[in-house]
Coordinates of C-alpha atoms in Angstrom, one line a residue:
I38 CA -8.0 -7.5 19.9
S39 CA -8.7 -8.6 23.5
R40 CA -5.4 -10.4 23.6
A41 CA -3.6 -7.3 22.3
R42 CA -5.3 -5.2 25.0
R43 CA -4.3 -7.7 27.7
Y44 CA -0.7 -7.6 26.7
A45 CA -0.8 -3.8 26.6
V46 CA -1.8 -3.9 30.3
V47 CA 0.9 -6.4 31.1
H48 CA 3.5 -4.1 29.7
G49 CA 2.0 -0.9 31.1
L50 CA 1.1 0.6 27.7
Q51 CA -2.7 0.7 27.9
S52 CA -2.7 4.5 28.2
K53 CA -0.5 5.0 25.2
Q54 CA -2.2 2.8 22.6
D55 CA -5.5 1.4 21.4
F56 CA -6.6 -1.4 19.1
V57 CA -9.5 -1.1 16.6
Q58 CA -11.0 -3.8 14.4
G59 CA -12.4 -2.7 11.1
D60 CA -12.3 -2.8 7.3
F61 CA -9.2 -1.1 6.0
M62 CA -11.2 -0.1 2.9
N63 CA -13.6 1.9 5.2
M64 CA -11.9 2.4 8.5
P65 CA -13.9 3.4 11.5
L66 CA -11.6 6.3 12.2
E67 CA -11.9 10.1 11.9
S68 CA -10.2 11.9 9.0
N69 CA -7.1 13.9 9.6
T70 CA -6.3 12.0 12.9
F71 CA -2.8 10.5 12.6
D72 CA 0.7 11.8 12.1
A73 CA 1.9 8.6 10.5
C74 CA 0.7 5.1 9.5
Y75 CA 2.2 2.0 8.2
A76 CA 1.3 -1.4 6.7
I77 CA 3.4 -4.6 6.4
E78 CA 2.3 -7.2 3.9
A79 CA -1.4 -6.4 4.6
T80 CA -2.6 -4.2 1.7
P81 CA -2.0 -6.9 -1.0
H82 CA -5.2 -8.4 0.3
A83 CA -7.2 -5.2 -0.6
S84 CA -9.7 -5.4 -3.4
S85 CA -8.2 -2.1 -4.7
L86 CA -4.9 -0.4 -3.8
K87 CA -6.4 2.9 -4.8
G88 CA -9.1 2.3 -2.2
V89 CA -6.9 1.3 0.7
Y90 CA -4.3 4.0 0.0
A91 CA -7.1 6.6 -0.2
E92 CA -8.2 5.5 3.3
A93 CA -4.6 5.8 4.6
F94 CA -4.6 9.3 3.0
R95 CA -7.9 10.2 4.6
V96 CA -7.0 9.4 8.2
L97 CA -3.6 11.1 8.1
K98 CA -3.1 14.7 9.0
P99 CA -1.7 17.0 6.3
G100 CA 2.0 16.4 6.2
G101 CA 1.5 12.9 7.6
V102 CA 3.6 10.0 6.4
F103 CA 2.6 6.5 5.1
A104 CA 5.2 3.7 5.0
C105 CA 4.5 0.3 3.6
Y106 CA 6.0 -3.0 2.5
E107 CA 3.9 -4.0 -0.6
W108 CA 3.7 -7.2 -2.6
V109 CA 4.2 -6.5 -6.4
L110 CA 5.1 -8.0 -9.7
T111 CA 8.6 -6.7 -10.7
D112 CA 9.6 -5.4 -14.1
K113 CA 11.0 -8.9 -14.8
Y114 CA 7.5 -10.3 -14.9
D115 CA 6.4 -11.2 -18.5
P116 CA 2.6 -11.5 -18.8
N117 CA 3.1 -13.5 -22.0
N118 CA 5.4 -16.0 -20.4
P119 CA 3.4 -19.2 -19.5
E120 CA 5.8 -20.1 -16.7
H121 CA 5.4 -16.6 -15.2
Q122 CA 1.6 -16.9 -15.5
R123 CA 1.6 -20.2 -13.7
I124 CA 3.7 -18.9 -10.8
A125 CA 1.6 -15.7 -10.6
K126 CA -1.6 -17.7 -10.5
G127 CA -0.2 -19.9 -7.7
I128 CA 0.7 -16.9 -5.6
Q129 CA -2.8 -15.4 -6.1
L130 CA -4.5 -18.7 -5.2
G131 CA -2.2 -19.8 -2.4
C132 CA -2.0 -16.4 -0.7
S133 CA -5.6 -15.3 -1.2
L134 CA -4.9 -12.2 -3.2
V135 CA -7.6 -10.5 -5.2
N136 CA -5.2 -8.9 -7.6
L137 CA -1.5 -9.0 -8.5
V138 CA -0.3 -5.5 -9.2
T139 CA 2.9 -4.3 -10.8
R140 CA 5.4 -1.9 -9.2
Q141 CA 4.1 0.9 -11.4
E142 CA 0.4 0.2 -10.5
C143 CA 1.4 0.5 -6.9
L144 CA 3.0 3.9 -7.4
D145 CA 0.1 5.1 -9.6
A146 CA -2.3 4.1 -6.8
L147 CA -0.4 6.3 -4.3
K148 CA -0.5 9.2 -6.7
Y149 CA -4.2 8.7 -7.3
A150 CA -4.9 8.8 -3.6
G151 CA -3.0 12.2 -3.4
F152 CA 0.3 11.1 -1.9
E153 CA 3.7 12.6 -2.7
I154 CA 6.1 9.6 -3.0
L155 CA 9.2 10.4 -1.0
E156 CA 11.1 7.1 -1.7
H157 CA 10.6 3.6 -3.0
E158 CA 12.8 0.6 -3.6
D159 CA 12.6 -3.2 -3.8
R160 CA 14.5 -4.3 -0.7
A161 CA 14.6 -7.9 -1.9
V162 CA 17.3 -6.8 -4.3
N163 CA 20.4 -6.7 -2.1
D164 CA 23.6 -8.5 -1.4
D165 CA 22.3 -10.7 1.4
A166 CA 23.8 -14.2 1.5
V167 CA 20.4 -15.6 2.3
P168 CA 17.5 -14.6 0.0
W169 CA 14.0 -13.5 1.3
Y170 CA 12.4 -16.7 0.0
Y171 CA 14.7 -19.0 1.9
P172 CA 12.2 -20.1 4.6
L173 CA 9.8 -21.2 1.7
S174 CA 12.3 -22.9 -0.5
G175 CA 13.8 -25.6 1.7
E176 CA 17.3 -25.3 0.4
L177 CA 20.0 -26.7 2.8
R178 CA 22.7 -24.3 1.4
Y179 CA 21.1 -21.4 3.1
A180 CA 21.1 -22.9 6.6
R181 CA 23.1 -20.8 9.1
T182 CA 21.9 -22.0 12.5
P183 CA 20.7 -25.3 14.1
W184 CA 17.1 -23.9 13.9
D185 CA 17.6 -23.4 10.1
Y186 CA 17.8 -27.1 9.6
F187 CA 14.3 -27.5 11.0
T188 CA 13.1 -24.7 8.6
V189 CA 14.7 -26.6 5.7
F190 CA 13.0 -29.8 6.6
R191 CA 9.6 -28.2 7.2
S192 CA 9.9 -26.5 3.7
S193 CA 11.1 -29.6 1.9
T194 CA 9.0 -32.0 -0.1
Y195 CA 9.0 -34.5 2.8
G196 CA 8.2 -31.9 5.4
R197 CA 5.3 -30.5 3.4
M198 CA 4.0 -34.0 2.8
M199 CA 4.2 -34.8 6.5
T200 CA 2.3 -31.6 7.4
N201 CA -0.4 -32.3 4.9
T202 CA -0.8 -35.9 6.0
M203 CA -1.0 -34.8 9.7
C204 CA -3.6 -32.2 8.9
A205 CA -5.7 -34.7 7.0
A206 CA -5.5 -37.3 9.8
L207 CA -6.3 -34.7 12.5
E208 CA -9.2 -33.4 10.5
K209 CA -10.5 -36.9 10.0
V210 CA -10.7 -37.6 13.7
G211 CA -12.2 -34.2 14.4
L212 CA -9.3 -32.6 16.3
I213 CA -9.0 -29.7 13.8
A214 CA -11.6 -27.9 11.8
S215 CA -13.1 -29.3 8.6
G216 CA -11.2 -27.9 5.6
S217 CA -7.9 -27.5 7.3
A218 CA -6.2 -30.0 5.1
Q219 CA -7.4 -28.1 2.0
V220 CA -6.1 -24.9 3.4
A221 CA -2.7 -26.5 4.1
K222 CA -2.6 -27.5 0.4
F223 CA -3.4 -23.9 -0.7
L224 CA -0.6 -22.6 1.6
D225 CA 1.8 -25.1 0.0
I226 CA 0.9 -23.7 -3.5
G227 CA 1.4 -20.2 -2.3
A228 CA 4.8 -20.9 -0.6
T229 CA 6.1 -22.9 -3.6
S230 CA 5.0 -20.2 -6.0
L231 CA 6.6 -17.4 -3.9
A232 CA 9.9 -19.3 -3.8
E233 CA 9.8 -19.8 -7.5
S234 CA 9.0 -16.2 -8.1
G235 CA 11.9 -15.1 -5.9
K236 CA 14.4 -17.2 -7.7
L237 CA 13.2 -15.7 -11.0
G238 CA 13.0 -12.2 -9.6
I239 CA 9.5 -11.7 -10.9
Y240 CA 7.7 -11.0 -7.6
T241 CA 8.7 -9.3 -4.4
P242 CA 7.0 -9.0 -0.9
M243 CA 9.5 -6.2 -0.1
F244 CA 8.6 -3.3 -2.3
F245 CA 9.1 -0.5 0.3
F246 CA 7.8 3.0 0.0
V247 CA 7.4 6.2 2.0
A248 CA 4.7 8.7 0.9
R249 CA 3.5 12.0 2.4
K250 CA 0.0 13.6 2.5
L251 CA 0.2 17.1 1.1
G252 CA -3.5 18.1 1.0
D253 CA -7.1 16.8 0.9
R254 CA -7.5 14.5 -2.1
R255 CA -11.2 14.1 -1.6
S256 CA -11.7 17.9 -1.8
E257 CA -9.7 18.0 -5.0
L258 CA -11.8 15.2 -6.5
Q259 CA -15.0 17.0 -5.6

């Protein structure tokens, strides 16, 4: 927060914005305050989508708009498929997610909060030559620029091995915090599982929606 405020001053924006630290399941903000709000790959970490969407609904003014990129299981996910189960568990563990939700559960949570859904689509499903999971998969065929070759190496088996070995060595001599090597291993699991899910089309971090607040959901529930 202090860094964000410092950069706001550097760019002359301190009078146009503010930064607040808080729990997005119980935001320290007044109801009916904002014209619009957005979230990018943050709400998957909520204990309940219904809860975090309800908070977004609360702080918006009537007619306010909420836009979000959500992480969801796609319709291709088969809960009875052992391979799909393994990948989903890896995503949940490696990315520190409480729950993995389906596309429909996401939409249902928006409706429960009181939103009118204006549009929604999986933007990972497109004609791009390079898929969204490329930085995690380490596949040379997707390299387009010199920097991409570094990304490929970093994501490769050898690159991950080097990172994990370096973390373990630095942790051992006390140059990084205890537990860093274990965290690196968890991140590896998450990255590998996300890449696998992308290739199968069973999970997406790019489920985009725009929803609008029409009234006061809490008054309706009371």
